[in-house]
mmCIF file of C-alpha atoms in Angstrom:
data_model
loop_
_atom_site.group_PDB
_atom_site.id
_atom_site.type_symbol
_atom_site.label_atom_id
_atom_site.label_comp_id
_atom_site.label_asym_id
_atom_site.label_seq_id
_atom_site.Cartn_x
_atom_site.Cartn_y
_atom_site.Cartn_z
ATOM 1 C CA UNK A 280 2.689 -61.422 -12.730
ATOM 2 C CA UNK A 281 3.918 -60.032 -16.135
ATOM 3 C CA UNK A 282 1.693 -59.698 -19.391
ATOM 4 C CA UNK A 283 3.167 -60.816 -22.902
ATOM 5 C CA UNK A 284 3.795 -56.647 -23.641
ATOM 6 C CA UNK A 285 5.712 -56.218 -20.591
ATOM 7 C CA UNK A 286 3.000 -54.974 -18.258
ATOM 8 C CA UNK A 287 4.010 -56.027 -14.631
ATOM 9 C CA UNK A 288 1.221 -56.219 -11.852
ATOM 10 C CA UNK A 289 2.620 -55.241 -8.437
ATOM 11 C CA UNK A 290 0.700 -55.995 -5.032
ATOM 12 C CA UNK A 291 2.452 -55.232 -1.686
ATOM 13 C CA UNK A 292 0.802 -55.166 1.622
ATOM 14 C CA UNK A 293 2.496 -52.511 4.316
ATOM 15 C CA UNK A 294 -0.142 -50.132 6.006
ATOM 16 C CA UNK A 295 -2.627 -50.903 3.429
ATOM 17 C CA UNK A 296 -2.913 -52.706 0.222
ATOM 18 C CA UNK A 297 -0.843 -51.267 -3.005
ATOM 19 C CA UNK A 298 -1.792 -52.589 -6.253
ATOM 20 C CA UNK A 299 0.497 -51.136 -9.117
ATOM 21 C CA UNK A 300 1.291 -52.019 -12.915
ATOM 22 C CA UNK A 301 4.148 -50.858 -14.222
ATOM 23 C CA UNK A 302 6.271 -51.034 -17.495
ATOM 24 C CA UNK A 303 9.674 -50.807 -16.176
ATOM 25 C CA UNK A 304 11.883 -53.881 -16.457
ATOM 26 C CA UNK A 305 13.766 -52.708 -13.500
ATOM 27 C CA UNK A 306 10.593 -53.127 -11.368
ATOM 28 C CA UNK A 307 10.299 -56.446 -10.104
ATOM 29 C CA UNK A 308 9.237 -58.498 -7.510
ATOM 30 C CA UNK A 309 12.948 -57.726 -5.545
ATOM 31 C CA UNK A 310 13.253 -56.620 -1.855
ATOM 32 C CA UNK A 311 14.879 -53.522 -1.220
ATOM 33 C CA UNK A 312 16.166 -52.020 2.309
ATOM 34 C CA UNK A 313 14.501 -48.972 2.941
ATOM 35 C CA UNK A 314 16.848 -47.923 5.823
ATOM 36 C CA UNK A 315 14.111 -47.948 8.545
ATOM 37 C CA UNK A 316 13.828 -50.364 10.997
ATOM 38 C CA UNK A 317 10.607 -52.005 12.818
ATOM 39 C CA UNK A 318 9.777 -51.110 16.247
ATOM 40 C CA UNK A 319 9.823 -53.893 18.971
ATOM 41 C CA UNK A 320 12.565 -55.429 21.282
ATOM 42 C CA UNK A 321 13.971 -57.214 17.802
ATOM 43 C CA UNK A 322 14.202 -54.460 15.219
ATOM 44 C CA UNK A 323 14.128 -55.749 11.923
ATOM 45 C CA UNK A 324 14.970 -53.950 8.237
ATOM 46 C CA UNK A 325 11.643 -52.683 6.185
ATOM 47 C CA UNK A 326 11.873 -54.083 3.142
ATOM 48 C CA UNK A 327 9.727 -53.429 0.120
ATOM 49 C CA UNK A 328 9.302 -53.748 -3.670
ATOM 50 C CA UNK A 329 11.813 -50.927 -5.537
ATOM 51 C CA UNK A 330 8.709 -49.699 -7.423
ATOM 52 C CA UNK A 331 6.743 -48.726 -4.203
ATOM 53 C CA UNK A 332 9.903 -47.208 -3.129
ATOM 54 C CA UNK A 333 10.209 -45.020 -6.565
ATOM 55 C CA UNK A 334 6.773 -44.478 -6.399
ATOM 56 C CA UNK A 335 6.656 -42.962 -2.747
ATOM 57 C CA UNK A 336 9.597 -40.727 -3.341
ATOM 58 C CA UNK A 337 7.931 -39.108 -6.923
ATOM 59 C CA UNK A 338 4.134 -39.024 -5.653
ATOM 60 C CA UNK A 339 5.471 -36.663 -2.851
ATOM 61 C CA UNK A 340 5.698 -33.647 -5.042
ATOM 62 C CA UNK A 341 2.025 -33.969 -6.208
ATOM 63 C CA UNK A 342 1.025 -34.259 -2.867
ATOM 64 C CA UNK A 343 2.347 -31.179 -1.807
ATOM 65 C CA UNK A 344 0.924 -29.533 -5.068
ATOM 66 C CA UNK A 345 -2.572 -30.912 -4.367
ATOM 67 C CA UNK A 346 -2.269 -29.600 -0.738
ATOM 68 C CA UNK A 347 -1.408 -25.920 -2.201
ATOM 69 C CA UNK A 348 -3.925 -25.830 -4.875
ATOM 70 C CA UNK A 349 -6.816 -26.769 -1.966
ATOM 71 C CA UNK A 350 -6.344 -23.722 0.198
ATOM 72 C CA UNK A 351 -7.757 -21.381 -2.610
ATOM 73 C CA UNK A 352 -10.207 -23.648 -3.962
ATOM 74 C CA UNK A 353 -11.576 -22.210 -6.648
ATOM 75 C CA UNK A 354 -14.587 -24.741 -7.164
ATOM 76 C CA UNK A 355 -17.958 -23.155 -7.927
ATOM 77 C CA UNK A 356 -21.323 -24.687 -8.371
ATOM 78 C CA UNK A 357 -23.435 -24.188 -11.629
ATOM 79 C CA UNK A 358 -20.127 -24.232 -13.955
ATOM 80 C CA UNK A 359 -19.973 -26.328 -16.652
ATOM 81 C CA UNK A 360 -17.223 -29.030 -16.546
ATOM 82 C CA UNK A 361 -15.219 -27.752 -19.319
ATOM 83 C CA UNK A 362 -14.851 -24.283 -17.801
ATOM 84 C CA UNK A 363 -14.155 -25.843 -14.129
ATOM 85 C CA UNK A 364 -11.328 -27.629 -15.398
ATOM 86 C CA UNK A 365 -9.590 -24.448 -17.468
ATOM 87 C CA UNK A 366 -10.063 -22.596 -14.214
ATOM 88 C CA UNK A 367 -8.765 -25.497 -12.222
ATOM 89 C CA UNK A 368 -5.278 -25.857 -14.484
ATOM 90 C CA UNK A 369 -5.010 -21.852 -14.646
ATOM 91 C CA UNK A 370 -5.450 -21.033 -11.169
ATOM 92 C CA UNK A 371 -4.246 -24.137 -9.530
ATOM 93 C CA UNK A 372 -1.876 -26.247 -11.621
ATOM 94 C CA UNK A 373 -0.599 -23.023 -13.278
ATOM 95 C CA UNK A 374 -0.109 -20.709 -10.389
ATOM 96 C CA UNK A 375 1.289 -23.726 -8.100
ATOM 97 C CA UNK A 376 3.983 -24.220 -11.016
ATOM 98 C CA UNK A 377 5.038 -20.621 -11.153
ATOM 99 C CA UNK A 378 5.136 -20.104 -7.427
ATOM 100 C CA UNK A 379 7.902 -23.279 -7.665
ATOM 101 C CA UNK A 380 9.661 -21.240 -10.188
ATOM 102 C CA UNK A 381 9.652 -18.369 -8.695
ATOM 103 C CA UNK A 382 10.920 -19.454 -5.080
ATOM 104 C CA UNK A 383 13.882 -20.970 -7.105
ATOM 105 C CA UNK A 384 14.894 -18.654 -9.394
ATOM 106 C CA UNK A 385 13.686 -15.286 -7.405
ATOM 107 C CA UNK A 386 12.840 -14.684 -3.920
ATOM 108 C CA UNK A 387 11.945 -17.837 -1.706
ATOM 109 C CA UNK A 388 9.359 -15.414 0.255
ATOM 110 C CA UNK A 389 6.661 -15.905 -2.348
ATOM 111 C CA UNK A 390 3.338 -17.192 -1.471
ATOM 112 C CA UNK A 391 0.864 -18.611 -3.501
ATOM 113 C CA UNK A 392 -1.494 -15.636 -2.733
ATOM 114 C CA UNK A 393 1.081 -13.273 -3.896
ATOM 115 C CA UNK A 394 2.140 -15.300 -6.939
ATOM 116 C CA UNK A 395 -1.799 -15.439 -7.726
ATOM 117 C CA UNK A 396 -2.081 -11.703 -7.248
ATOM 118 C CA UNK A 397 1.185 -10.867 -9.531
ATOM 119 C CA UNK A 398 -0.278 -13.464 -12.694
ATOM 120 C CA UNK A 399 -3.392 -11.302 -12.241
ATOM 121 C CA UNK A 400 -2.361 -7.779 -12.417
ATOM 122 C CA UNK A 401 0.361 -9.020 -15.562
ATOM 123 C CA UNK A 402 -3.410 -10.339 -17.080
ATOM 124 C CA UNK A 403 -5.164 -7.025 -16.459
ATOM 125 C CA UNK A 404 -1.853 -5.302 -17.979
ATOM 126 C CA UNK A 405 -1.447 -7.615 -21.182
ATOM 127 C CA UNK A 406 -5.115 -7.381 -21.836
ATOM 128 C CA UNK A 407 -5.164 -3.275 -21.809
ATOM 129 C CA UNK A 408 -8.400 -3.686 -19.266
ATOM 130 C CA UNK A 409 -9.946 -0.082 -18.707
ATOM 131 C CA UNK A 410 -9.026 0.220 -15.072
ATOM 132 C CA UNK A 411 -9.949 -2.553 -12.550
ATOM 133 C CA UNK A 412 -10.374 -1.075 -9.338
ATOM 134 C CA UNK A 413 -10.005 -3.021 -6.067
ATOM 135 C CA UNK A 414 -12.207 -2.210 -3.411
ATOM 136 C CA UNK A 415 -14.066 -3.285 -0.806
ATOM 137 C CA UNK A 416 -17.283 -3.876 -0.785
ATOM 138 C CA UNK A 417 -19.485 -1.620 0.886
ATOM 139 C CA UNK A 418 -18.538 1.131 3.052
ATOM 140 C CA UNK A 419 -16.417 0.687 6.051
ATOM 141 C CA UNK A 420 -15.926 3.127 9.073
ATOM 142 C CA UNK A 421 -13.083 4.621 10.872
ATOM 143 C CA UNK A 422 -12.231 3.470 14.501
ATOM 144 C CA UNK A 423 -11.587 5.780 17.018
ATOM 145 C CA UNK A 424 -9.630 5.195 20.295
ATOM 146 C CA UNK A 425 -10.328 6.242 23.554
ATOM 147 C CA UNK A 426 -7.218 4.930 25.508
ATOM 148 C CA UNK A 427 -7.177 5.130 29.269
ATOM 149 C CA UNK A 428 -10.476 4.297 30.991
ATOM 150 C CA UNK A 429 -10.869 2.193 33.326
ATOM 151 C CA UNK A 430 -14.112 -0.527 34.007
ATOM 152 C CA UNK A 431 -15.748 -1.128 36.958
ATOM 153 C CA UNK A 432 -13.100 -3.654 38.486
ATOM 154 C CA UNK A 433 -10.378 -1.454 37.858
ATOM 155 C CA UNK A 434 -8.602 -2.692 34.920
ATOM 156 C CA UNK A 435 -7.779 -1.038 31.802
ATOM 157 C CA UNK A 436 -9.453 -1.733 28.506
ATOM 158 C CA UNK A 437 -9.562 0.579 25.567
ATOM 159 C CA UNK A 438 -13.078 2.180 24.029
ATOM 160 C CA UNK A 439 -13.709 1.677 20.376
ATOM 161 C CA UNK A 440 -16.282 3.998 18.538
ATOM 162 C CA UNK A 441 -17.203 4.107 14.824
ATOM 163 C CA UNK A 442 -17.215 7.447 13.127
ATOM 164 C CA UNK A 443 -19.590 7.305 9.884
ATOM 165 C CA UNK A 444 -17.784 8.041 6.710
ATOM 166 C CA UNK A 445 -19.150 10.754 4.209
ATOM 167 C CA UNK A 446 -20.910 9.850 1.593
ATOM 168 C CA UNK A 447 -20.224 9.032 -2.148
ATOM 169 C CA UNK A 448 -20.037 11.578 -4.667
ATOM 170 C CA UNK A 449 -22.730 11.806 -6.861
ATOM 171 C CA UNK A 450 -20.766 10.287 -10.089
ATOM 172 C CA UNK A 451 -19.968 7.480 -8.128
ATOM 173 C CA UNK A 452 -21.949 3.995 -8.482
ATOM 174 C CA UNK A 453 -21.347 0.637 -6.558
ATOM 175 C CA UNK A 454 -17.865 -0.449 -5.692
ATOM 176 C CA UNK A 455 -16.141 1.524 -8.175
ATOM 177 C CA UNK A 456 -15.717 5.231 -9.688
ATOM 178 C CA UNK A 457 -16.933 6.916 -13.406
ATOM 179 C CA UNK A 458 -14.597 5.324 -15.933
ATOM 180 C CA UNK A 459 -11.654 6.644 -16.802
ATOM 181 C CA UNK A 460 -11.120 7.354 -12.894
ATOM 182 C CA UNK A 461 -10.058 5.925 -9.532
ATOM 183 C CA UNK A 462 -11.783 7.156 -6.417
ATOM 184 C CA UNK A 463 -9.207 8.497 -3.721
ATOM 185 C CA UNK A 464 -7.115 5.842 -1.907
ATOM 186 C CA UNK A 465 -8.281 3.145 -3.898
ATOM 187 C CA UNK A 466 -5.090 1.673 -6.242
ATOM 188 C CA UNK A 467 -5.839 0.561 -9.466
ATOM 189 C CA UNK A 468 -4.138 -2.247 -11.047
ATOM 190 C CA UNK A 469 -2.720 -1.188 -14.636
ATOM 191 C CA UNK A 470 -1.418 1.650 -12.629
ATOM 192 C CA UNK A 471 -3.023 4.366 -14.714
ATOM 193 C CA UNK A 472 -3.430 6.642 -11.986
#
């Protein structure tokens, strides 16, 4: 069915039902082979509309995009809508983008973690942030290993003990050091060491 201002309503059956309306004058109501054939003892050609075909073949790039973006949700309760959807274009839409870029104009090995990572330290660098320290949270102990002993049936396993780290300084608060300072080990991002 086509409107008077060229809208054209599309509805094709395969799998499920598609229901599409489209502007294009080149999508109409036409068969066209997509070069698969139907399973059975008779195989047959799959035919369908041009505009489910077109549409298929672009929708597969935001499909992969959406797919990215949902492995480092970064969703939070109690935000207000505005503010969830600048974080959602910056850290998904954004980052997905430049992580496309970069595997074709750089190095193909990027991932979106490391593309994430490299936005955020260029952000820390371009903003002339103190010093933002990465650390973990906590303190964490040292693993010793006793290699060699054997259980009760025989076998070899290796002992684990924790050694207890030292602890802070005095001038030291939280997860991070006095301003102006990294502790020891720890890198800091605008790489004023």
């Amino acid at each position: 069915m086509v409107s008077d201002n060229g809208i054209r309503e599309v509805k094709w059956q395969d799998k499920r039902t598609i229901t599409m309306l489209s502007t294009l004058p080149e999508h109409d109501h036409q068969l066209v082979d997509t070069g698969a054939l139907t399973r059975g003892p008779n195989p047959q050609p799959v035919l369908k509309p041009g505009c489910v075909i077109e549409y298929n073949r672009t929708k597969k790039g935001i499909d992969v995009s959406d797919q990215l973006v949902a492995y480092h949700a970064t969703d939070h309760k109690g935000i207000k809508w505005y503010r969830k959807v600048a974080i959602k274009l910056i850290t998904g839409v954004a980052v997905v983008n430049t992580m496309v870029l970069m595997r074709n104009f750089s190095n193909p090995a990027w991932t979106l973690v490391d593309v994430t990572e490299a936005v955020a330290r260029e952000l820390f660098k371009a903003s002339g942030a103190i010093e933002a320290i990465i650390a973990p949270r906590g303190r964490t102990h040292k693993i010793e290993v006793d290699e060699g002993k054997k259980s009760k049936a025989g076998k070899r396993f290796t002992e684990y003990t924790t050694v207890p780290i030292p602890p802070l300084r005095a001038t030291q608060r939280g997860r991070g050091a006095e301003l102006g300072r990294a502790p020891e080990g720890v890198a800091s991002i605008a790489g004023k060491d």
